[in-house]
Amino acid sequence: MLYFEDIEIGTKDSFGHYEVTREEVLEFARKYDPQPFHLSDEAAAQTHFGRISASGWHTCAMTMRMLVENMSVIQRAGLGSPGVDQLMWRKPVYPGDTLRCETEVLEKRRSRSRPEMGLFKTRSRTFNQNDELVLEMVSNGLMQVRDPEVPIED
């Protein structure tokens, strides 16, 4: 089991393989982001995208899928996330793209109000098959502390 104490600042990881299909792009757009350039070849051709592209929110969901699959490799004492500090869609994602992720732990700290948990900040980057950055985010994760009785270091 991986606990808060086991997280090291600067740790990097590369993982994931997600093939983006037209059917999934259209299905996600119909349900959650029904803008014409996500649904219609004709409408998309009139935009800077040039063709149907995945919703940025769909790109986030595909990234999350890869993150969770990677987390399942080593069991973690994860406690969810209080949110994202930064989210940027750098390039469109298109049907036929294959995505992968890279992460880096930026910082971590124990919670003073909840000594049984710690917070860590990670930069996640998603790339397409051409190694072009399509998504970048800085997010926060909560993780259980192995021994809450150990004093918090300043």
Coordinates of N, CA and C in Angstrom, one line a residue:
M1 N 0.9 -1.2 0.0 CA 0.0 0.0 0.0 C 0.9 1.2 0.0
L2 N 0.6 2.2 -0.8 CA 1.3 3.5 -0.9 C 0.6 4.5 -0.1
Y3 N 1.3 5.1 0.8 CA 0.8 6.2 1.7 C 1.4 7.5 1.4
F4 N 0.9 8.6 2.0 CA 1.4 9.9 1.8 C 2.9 10.0 2.0
E5 N 3.4 9.3 3.1 CA 4.8 9.4 3.4 C 5.7 8.8 2.2
D6 N 5.1 8.0 1.4 CA 5.8 7.3 0.3 C 6.0 8.2 -0.9
I7 N 5.2 9.3 -1.0 CA 5.2 10.2 -2.1 C 6.5 11.0 -2.1
E8 N 7.2 11.1 -3.2 CA 8.4 11.9 -3.2 C 8.3 13.0 -4.2
I9 N 8.6 14.2 -3.8 CA 8.6 15.4 -4.7 C 9.5 15.1 -5.8
G10 N 9.1 15.4 -7.0 CA 10.0 15.2 -8.2 C 9.8 13.9 -8.9
T11 N 9.0 13.0 -8.3 CA 8.8 11.7 -9.0 C 8.0 11.9 -10.3
K12 N 8.5 11.3 -11.3 CA 7.9 11.3 -12.6 C 7.4 10.0 -13.0
D13 N 6.4 9.9 -13.8 CA 5.8 8.7 -14.3 C 5.3 8.9 -15.7
S14 N 5.4 7.9 -16.6 CA 4.8 7.9 -17.9 C 4.0 6.7 -18.1
F15 N 2.8 6.8 -18.6 CA 1.9 5.7 -18.7 C 0.7 6.0 -19.6
G16 N -0.1 4.9 -19.9 CA -1.3 5.1 -20.6 C -1.3 4.9 -22.0
H17 N -2.4 4.5 -22.6 CA -2.6 4.3 -24.0 C -4.1 4.3 -24.2
Y18 N -4.6 5.4 -24.8 CA -6.0 5.6 -25.0 C -6.3 5.9 -26.5
E19 N -7.0 5.1 -27.2 CA -7.3 5.3 -28.6 C -8.7 6.0 -28.7
V20 N -8.7 7.2 -29.3 CA -9.8 8.0 -29.4 C -10.6 7.6 -30.6
T21 N -11.9 7.3 -30.4 CA -12.7 6.9 -31.5 C -13.8 7.9 -31.9
R22 N -14.1 8.0 -33.1 CA -15.2 8.9 -33.5 C -16.5 8.7 -32.8
E23 N -16.8 7.4 -32.6 CA -18.1 7.1 -32.0 C -18.1 7.6 -30.5
E24 N -17.0 7.5 -29.8 CA -16.9 8.0 -28.4 C -17.0 9.5 -28.4
V25 N -16.3 10.2 -29.3 CA -16.3 11.6 -29.4 C -17.7 12.1 -29.6
L26 N -18.4 11.5 -30.5 CA -19.8 11.9 -30.8 C -20.7 11.6 -29.6
E27 N -20.6 10.5 -29.0 CA -21.4 10.1 -27.9 C -21.2 11.0 -26.7
F28 N -19.9 11.3 -26.4 CA -19.7 12.3 -25.3 C -20.2 13.6 -25.6
A29 N -20.0 14.1 -26.8 CA -20.5 15.4 -27.2 C -22.0 15.5 -27.1
R30 N -22.7 14.5 -27.6 CA -24.2 14.5 -27.5 C -24.7 14.6 -26.1
K31 N -24.0 13.9 -25.2 CA -24.4 13.8 -23.8 C -24.0 15.1 -23.0
Y32 N -22.8 15.6 -23.2 CA -22.2 16.5 -22.3 C -21.8 17.9 -22.9
D33 N -21.5 17.9 -24.2 CA -20.9 19.2 -24.7 C -21.4 19.3 -26.2
P34 N -22.7 19.5 -26.4 CA -23.3 19.4 -27.7 C -23.1 20.6 -28.6
Q35 N -21.8 21.1 -28.7 CA -21.5 22.2 -29.6 C -21.3 21.6 -31.0
P36 N -21.8 22.3 -32.0 CA -21.8 21.8 -33.4 C -20.4 21.3 -33.9
F37 N -19.3 21.9 -33.5 CA -18.0 21.4 -34.0 C -17.6 20.1 -33.3
H38 N -18.3 19.6 -32.3 CA -18.0 18.3 -31.8 C -19.0 17.3 -32.4
L39 N -20.0 17.7 -33.1 CA -21.0 16.8 -33.6 C -21.2 16.7 -35.1
S40 N -20.7 17.8 -35.8 CA -21.0 17.9 -37.2 C -19.7 18.1 -38.0
D41 N -19.5 17.3 -39.0 CA -18.3 17.5 -39.9 C -18.4 18.8 -40.6
E42 N -19.6 19.2 -41.0 CA -19.7 20.5 -41.7 C -19.5 21.7 -40.8
A43 N -20.0 21.6 -39.6 CA -19.8 22.7 -38.7 C -18.4 22.8 -38.3
A44 N -17.7 21.7 -38.0 CA -16.3 21.6 -37.6 C -15.4 22.1 -38.7
A45 N -15.8 21.9 -39.9 CA -14.9 22.3 -41.1 C -14.9 23.9 -41.1
Q46 N -15.9 24.5 -40.6 CA -16.0 26.0 -40.6 C -15.2 26.6 -39.5
T47 N -14.6 25.8 -38.6 CA -13.9 26.4 -37.4 C -12.4 26.2 -37.6
H48 N -11.6 26.7 -36.6 CA -10.2 26.5 -36.6 C -9.8 25.0 -36.3
F49 N -10.8 24.2 -35.8 CA -10.5 22.8 -35.6 C -10.4 22.0 -37.0
G50 N -11.1 22.5 -38.0 CA -11.1 21.9 -39.3 C -11.9 20.6 -39.5
R51 N -12.1 19.9 -38.4 CA -12.8 18.6 -38.4 C -13.3 18.4 -37.0
I52 N -14.2 17.4 -36.8 CA -14.7 17.1 -35.5 C -13.6 16.8 -34.5
S53 N -13.7 17.5 -33.4 CA -12.7 17.3 -32.3 C -13.4 16.9 -31.0
A54 N -12.6 16.2 -30.1 CA -13.2 15.8 -28.9 C -13.4 17.1 -28.0
S55 N -14.4 17.1 -27.2 CA -14.6 18.1 -26.2 C -13.4 18.1 -25.3
G56 N -13.0 19.3 -24.8 CA -11.9 19.4 -23.8 C -12.3 18.6 -22.6
W57 N -13.6 18.6 -22.2 CA -14.0 17.8 -21.0 C -13.9 16.3 -21.3
H58 N -14.1 15.9 -22.5 CA -13.8 14.5 -22.9 C -12.4 14.2 -22.8
T59 N -11.5 15.1 -23.2 CA -10.1 14.9 -23.0 C -9.7 14.7 -21.6
C60 N -10.3 15.5 -20.7 CA -10.1 15.4 -19.3 C -10.6 14.0 -18.8
A61 N -11.7 13.5 -19.3 CA -12.2 12.2 -18.9 C -11.3 11.1 -19.3
M62 N -10.8 11.2 -20.5 CA -9.9 10.2 -21.0 C -8.6 10.2 -20.2
T63 N -8.1 11.4 -19.9 CA -6.9 11.5 -19.0 C -7.2 10.9 -17.7
M64 N -8.3 11.2 -17.1 CA -8.7 10.6 -15.8 C -8.7 9.1 -15.8
R65 N -9.2 8.6 -16.9 CA -9.2 7.1 -17.1 C -7.8 6.5 -17.0
M66 N -6.9 7.2 -17.7 CA -5.5 6.7 -17.7 C -4.9 6.9 -16.3
L67 N -5.2 8.0 -15.7 CA -4.6 8.2 -14.3 C -5.1 7.1 -13.4
V68 N -6.4 6.8 -13.4 CA -7.0 5.8 -12.5 C -6.4 4.4 -12.8
E69 N -6.3 4.1 -14.1 CA -5.7 2.8 -14.4 C -4.3 2.7 -13.9
N70 N -3.5 3.8 -14.0 CA -2.2 3.8 -13.5 C -2.1 3.6 -12.0
M71 N -3.1 4.3 -11.3 CA -3.1 4.2 -9.8 C -3.5 2.8 -9.4
S72 N -4.2 2.0 -10.2 CA -4.5 0.7 -9.8 C -3.4 -0.3 -9.9
V73 N -2.3 0.1 -10.5 CA -1.1 -0.8 -10.6 C -0.5 -1.0 -9.2
I74 N -0.4 0.0 -8.4 CA 0.0 0.0 -7.0 C -1.1 0.5 -6.1
Q75 N -1.6 -0.4 -5.2 CA -2.7 0.1 -4.4 C -2.3 1.3 -3.5
R76 N -3.1 2.3 -3.5 CA -2.8 3.6 -2.9 C -3.9 3.9 -1.8
A77 N -3.5 4.6 -0.8 CA -4.4 5.0 0.3 C -5.0 6.4 -0.1
G78 N -5.5 6.4 -1.3 CA -6.1 7.7 -1.8 C -7.4 8.1 -1.2
L79 N -7.6 9.4 -1.1 CA -8.8 9.9 -0.4 C -9.5 10.9 -1.3
G80 N -9.3 10.8 -2.6 CA -9.9 11.7 -3.6 C -9.1 13.0 -3.8
S81 N -9.8 14.0 -4.3 CA -9.1 15.3 -4.6 C -10.0 16.5 -4.3
P82 N -9.4 17.5 -3.7 CA -10.2 18.8 -3.5 C -10.3 19.7 -4.7
G83 N -9.6 19.3 -5.8 CA -9.7 20.1 -7.0 C -8.5 20.2 -7.9
V84 N -8.7 21.1 -8.9 CA -7.6 21.3 -9.9 C -7.2 22.8 -9.8
D85 N -5.9 23.1 -9.8 CA -5.5 24.5 -9.7 C -5.4 25.1 -11.1
Q86 N -5.0 24.3 -12.1 CA -4.8 24.8 -13.4 C -5.2 23.7 -14.4
L87 N -5.9 24.1 -15.5 CA -6.3 23.2 -16.5 C -6.2 23.9 -17.9
M88 N -5.4 23.3 -18.8 CA -5.3 24.0 -20.1 C -5.4 22.9 -21.2
W89 N -6.2 23.2 -22.2 CA -6.3 22.4 -23.4 C -5.3 23.0 -24.4
R90 N -4.2 22.3 -24.7 CA -3.2 22.9 -25.5 C -3.4 22.7 -27.0
K91 N -3.9 21.6 -27.4 CA -4.2 21.2 -28.8 C -5.5 20.4 -28.8
P92 N -6.2 20.5 -29.9 CA -7.4 19.6 -30.1 C -7.0 18.2 -30.1
V93 N -8.0 17.3 -29.7 CA -7.9 15.9 -29.8 C -8.9 15.5 -30.8
Y94 N -8.4 14.6 -31.7 CA -9.3 14.2 -32.8 C -9.5 12.7 -32.8
P95 N -10.6 12.2 -33.4 CA -10.8 10.8 -33.5 C -9.6 10.2 -34.3
G96 N -9.1 9.1 -33.8 CA -7.9 8.5 -34.4 C -6.7 8.8 -33.6
D97 N -6.7 9.8 -32.8 CA -5.5 10.0 -31.9 C -5.4 8.9 -30.9
T98 N -4.1 8.8 -30.4 CA -3.8 7.9 -29.3 C -3.1 8.7 -28.3
L99 N -3.7 8.7 -27.1 CA -3.2 9.5 -26.0 C -2.4 8.7 -25.0
R100 N -1.5 9.4 -24.3 CA -0.7 8.9 -23.2 C -0.5 10.0 -22.2
C101 N 0.0 9.7 -21.0 CA 0.2 10.7 -19.9 C 1.6 10.7 -19.3
E102 N 1.9 11.8 -18.7 CA 3.1 11.9 -17.9 C 2.7 12.8 -16.7
T103 N 3.2 12.4 -15.5 CA 3.0 13.1 -14.3 C 4.3 13.4 -13.6
E104 N 4.2 14.5 -12.8 CA 5.3 14.8 -11.9 C 4.7 15.4 -10.6
V105 N 5.2 14.9 -9.5 CA 4.8 15.4 -8.1 C 5.6 16.7 -7.9
L106 N 4.8 17.7 -7.7 CA 5.4 19.1 -7.5 C 5.6 19.4 -6.0
E107 N 4.7 19.1 -5.1 CA 4.8 19.4 -3.7 C 3.9 18.5 -2.9
K108 N 4.1 18.5 -1.6 CA 3.2 17.8 -0.7 C 3.3 18.5 0.7
R109 N 2.2 18.3 1.5 CA 2.2 18.8 2.8 C 1.2 18.0 3.6
R110 N 1.4 17.8 4.9 CA 0.5 17.2 5.8 C -0.6 18.2 6.1
S111 N -1.8 17.8 6.4 CA -2.9 18.7 6.8 C -2.8 18.9 8.3
R112 N -2.8 20.2 8.7 CA -2.8 20.5 10.1 C -4.2 20.2 10.8
S113 N -5.2 20.5 10.0 CA -6.6 20.3 10.6 C -7.0 18.8 10.5
R114 N -6.5 18.0 9.6 CA -6.8 16.6 9.5 C -5.5 15.8 9.4
P115 N -4.9 15.6 10.5 CA -3.5 14.9 10.6 C -3.5 13.5 10.0
E116 N -4.7 12.9 9.7 CA -4.7 11.6 9.1 C -4.5 11.6 7.6
M117 N -4.4 12.8 7.0 CA -4.2 12.9 5.6 C -3.2 14.0 5.2
G118 N -2.7 13.8 4.0 CA -1.8 14.8 3.4 C -2.3 15.2 2.0
L119 N -1.8 16.3 1.5 CA -2.2 16.8 0.2 C -0.9 16.8 -0.6
F120 N -1.0 16.4 -1.9 CA 0.1 16.5 -2.8 C -0.4 17.1 -4.1
K121 N 0.5 17.8 -4.8 CA 0.2 18.5 -6.0 C 0.9 17.9 -7.1
T122 N 0.3 17.6 -8.2 CA 0.8 16.9 -9.4 C 0.6 17.7 -10.7
R123 N 1.6 17.7 -11.5 CA 1.4 18.2 -12.9 C 1.2 17.0 -13.8
S124 N 0.0 17.0 -14.5 CA -0.3 15.9 -15.4 C -0.3 16.5 -16.8
R125 N 0.3 15.8 -17.7 CA 0.4 16.2 -19.1 C -0.1 15.1 -20.0
T126 N -0.9 15.3 -20.9 CA -1.4 14.3 -21.9 C -0.9 14.7 -23.3
F127 N -0.4 13.7 -23.9 CA 0.2 13.8 -25.3 C -0.5 13.0 -26.3
N128 N -0.5 13.4 -27.5 CA -1.1 12.5 -28.6 C 0.1 11.7 -29.2
Q129 N -0.2 10.9 -30.2 CA 0.7 10.0 -30.8 C 1.9 10.6 -31.4
N130 N 1.8 11.9 -31.7 CA 3.0 12.7 -32.2 C 3.8 13.4 -31.1
D131 N 3.5 13.0 -29.9 CA 4.2 13.7 -28.7 C 3.8 15.1 -28.6
E132 N 2.7 15.5 -29.1 CA 2.2 16.9 -29.0 C 1.4 17.0 -27.7
L133 N 1.6 18.0 -26.9 CA 0.9 18.2 -25.7 C -0.5 18.7 -26.0
V134 N -1.5 17.9 -25.5 CA -2.9 18.3 -25.7 C -3.6 18.8 -24.5
L135 N -3.1 18.4 -23.3 CA -3.8 18.8 -22.1 C -2.7 18.9 -21.0
E136 N -2.8 19.9 -20.2 CA -1.9 20.1 -19.0 C -2.7 20.5 -17.8
M137 N -2.5 19.9 -16.7 CA -3.2 20.3 -15.5 C -2.4 20.1 -14.3
V138 N -2.6 21.0 -13.3 CA -2.0 20.8 -12.0 C -3.2 20.5 -11.0
S139 N -3.1 19.4 -10.4 CA -4.2 19.0 -9.5 C -3.7 18.6 -8.1
N140 N -4.7 18.5 -7.2 CA -4.3 18.2 -5.8 C -5.0 16.8 -5.5
G141 N -4.2 16.0 -4.8 CA -4.7 14.7 -4.3 C -4.6 14.6 -2.8
L142 N -5.5 13.9 -2.2 CA -5.5 13.7 -0.8 C -5.1 12.2 -0.6
M143 N -4.2 12.0 0.4 CA -3.8 10.6 0.6 C -3.7 10.4 2.1
Q144 N -4.1 9.2 2.5 CA -4.0 8.8 3.9 C -2.6 8.7 4.4
V145 N -2.4 9.2 5.6 CA -1.1 9.1 6.3 C -0.9 7.7 6.9
R146 N 0.2 7.2 6.9 CA 0.4 5.8 7.4 C 0.2 5.8 9.0
D147 N 0.8 6.8 9.7 CA 0.6 6.9 11.1 C 0.3 8.4 11.5
P148 N -1.0 8.7 11.7 CA -1.4 10.0 12.1 C -0.8 10.5 13.4
E149 N -0.3 9.6 14.2 CA 0.2 10.0 15.5 C 1.6 10.7 15.4
V150 N 2.3 10.4 14.3 CA 3.6 11.0 14.0 C 3.4 12.5 13.9
P151 N 4.2 13.3 14.7 CA 4.0 14.8 14.6 C 4.2 15.4 13.2
I152 N 3.5 16.4 12.9 CA 3.7 17.1 11.6 C 5.0 17.9 11.7
E153 N 5.8 17.7 10.7 CA 7.1 18.5 10.6 C 6.8 19.8 10.0
D154 N 7.6 20.8 10.5 CA 7.5 22.2 9.9 C 8.5 22.4 8.9

